[in-house]
Amino acid sequence: MSSFIERLGLVIHWFGFLVGAFFFLTLMIVGFMSNETGLQGAAPFFTAPVFALVPWGIGWLIRYIAVGKVKSLPWEK
């Protein structure tokens, strides 16, 4: 059963990491296109790291609660 929990925690951690990377890339693209869409200044550039770290951190926290001490990056053992 613990093997299943470890694998599930790893999948959740990877999912959170990938969702965070998607948010980060999306907001950076929006930031580069902001002149065309009328958005003001560098707001997407400053919010991109926050929106990337939230899902990644939630995925890490769930894995930490389920498994115990783990590294912050999902591919590290």
PDB file of N, CA and C in Angstrom, residues 16 19-24 27 44 46-56:
ATOM      1  N   GLY A  16       1.223  19.091 -10.332  1.00  0.00           N
ATOM      2  CA  GLY A  16       1.345  20.453  -9.830  1.00  0.00           C
ATOM      3  C   GLY A  16       2.488  21.197 -10.491  1.00  0.00           C
ATOM      4  N   VAL A  19       1.405  22.027 -14.136  1.00  0.00           N
ATOM      5  CA  VAL A  19       0.398  23.093 -14.144  1.00  0.00           C
ATOM      6  C   VAL A  19       1.070  24.429 -13.853  1.00  0.00           C
ATOM      7  N   GLY A  20       1.992  24.446 -12.891  1.00  0.00           N
ATOM      8  CA  GLY A  20       2.729  25.672 -12.590  1.00  0.00           C
ATOM      9  C   GLY A  20       3.554  26.150 -13.770  1.00  0.00           C
ATOM     10  N   ALA A  21       4.216  25.217 -14.457  1.00  0.00           N
ATOM     11  CA  ALA A  21       5.002  25.589 -15.632  1.00  0.00           C
ATOM     12  C   ALA A  21       4.102  26.135 -16.739  1.00  0.00           C
ATOM     13  N   PHE A  22       2.914  25.544 -16.899  1.00  0.00           N
ATOM     14  CA  PHE A  22       1.963  26.037 -17.891  1.00  0.00           C
ATOM     15  C   PHE A  22       1.513  27.457 -17.561  1.00  0.00           C
ATOM     16  N   PHE A  23       1.162  27.698 -16.298  1.00  0.00           N
ATOM     17  CA  PHE A  23       0.760  29.046 -15.884  1.00  0.00           C
ATOM     18  C   PHE A  23       1.885  30.042 -16.113  1.00  0.00           C
ATOM     19  N   PHE A  24       3.109  29.661 -15.756  1.00  0.00           N
ATOM     20  CA  PHE A  24       4.252  30.551 -15.913  1.00  0.00           C
ATOM     21  C   PHE A  24       4.457  30.918 -17.383  1.00  0.00           C
ATOM     22  N   LEU A  27       1.564  33.177 -18.712  1.00  0.00           N
ATOM     23  CA  LEU A  27       1.646  34.568 -18.281  1.00  0.00           C
ATOM     24  C   LEU A  27       2.832  35.297 -18.909  1.00  0.00           C
ATOM     25  N   PRO A  44       2.007  40.973 -15.744  1.00  0.00           N
ATOM     26  CA  PRO A  44       2.099  39.528 -15.971  1.00  0.00           C
ATOM     27  C   PRO A  44       3.476  38.952 -15.621  1.00  0.00           C
ATOM     28  N   PHE A  46       5.427  39.933 -13.181  1.00  0.00           N
ATOM     29  CA  PHE A  46       5.564  39.831 -11.737  1.00  0.00           C
ATOM     30  C   PHE A  46       4.642  38.784 -11.134  1.00  0.00           C
ATOM     31  N   THR A  47       3.506  38.531 -11.761  1.00  0.00           N
ATOM     32  CA  THR A  47       2.586  37.538 -11.228  1.00  0.00           C
ATOM     33  C   THR A  47       2.899  36.125 -11.712  1.00  0.00           C
ATOM     34  N   ALA A  48       3.671  35.984 -12.769  1.00  0.00           N
ATOM     35  CA  ALA A  48       3.976  34.658 -13.309  1.00  0.00           C
ATOM     36  C   ALA A  48       4.652  33.742 -12.289  1.00  0.00           C
ATOM     37  N   PRO A  49       5.675  34.191 -11.558  1.00  0.00           N
ATOM     38  CA  PRO A  49       6.277  33.286 -10.570  1.00  0.00           C
ATOM     39  C   PRO A  49       5.312  32.874  -9.459  1.00  0.00           C
ATOM     40  N   VAL A  50       4.434  33.776  -9.065  1.00  0.00           N
ATOM     41  CA  VAL A  50       3.470  33.437  -8.008  1.00  0.00           C
ATOM     42  C   VAL A  50       2.513  32.364  -8.498  1.00  0.00           C
ATOM     43  N   PHE A  51       1.984  32.553  -9.699  1.00  0.00           N
ATOM     44  CA  PHE A  51       1.051  31.571 -10.240  1.00  0.00           C
ATOM     45  C   PHE A  51       1.745  30.256 -10.588  1.00  0.00           C
ATOM     46  N   ALA A  52       3.045  30.263 -10.764  1.00  0.00           N
ATOM     47  CA  ALA A  52       3.773  29.022 -11.003  1.00  0.00           C
ATOM     48  C   ALA A  52       4.061  28.291  -9.700  1.00  0.00           C
ATOM     49  N   LEU A  53       4.366  29.020  -8.648  1.00  0.00           N
ATOM     50  CA  LEU A  53       4.746  28.392  -7.390  1.00  0.00           C
ATOM     51  C   LEU A  53       3.560  27.844  -6.597  1.00  0.00           C
ATOM     52  N   VAL A  54       2.392  28.400  -6.778  1.00  0.00           N
ATOM     53  CA  VAL A  54       1.228  27.940  -6.012  1.00  0.00           C
ATOM     54  C   VAL A  54       0.862  26.492  -6.334  1.00  0.00           C
ATOM     55  N   PRO A  55       0.614  26.100  -7.593  1.00  0.00           N
ATOM     56  CA  PRO A  55       0.278  24.691  -7.841  1.00  0.00           C
ATOM     57  C   PRO A  55       1.441  23.746  -7.566  1.00  0.00           C
ATOM     58  N   TRP A  56       2.660  24.202  -7.845  1.00  0.00           N
ATOM     59  CA  TRP A  56       3.838  23.384  -7.575  1.00  0.00           C
ATOM     60  C   TRP A  56       3.965  23.149  -6.076  1.00  0.00           C
TER      61      TRP A  56
END
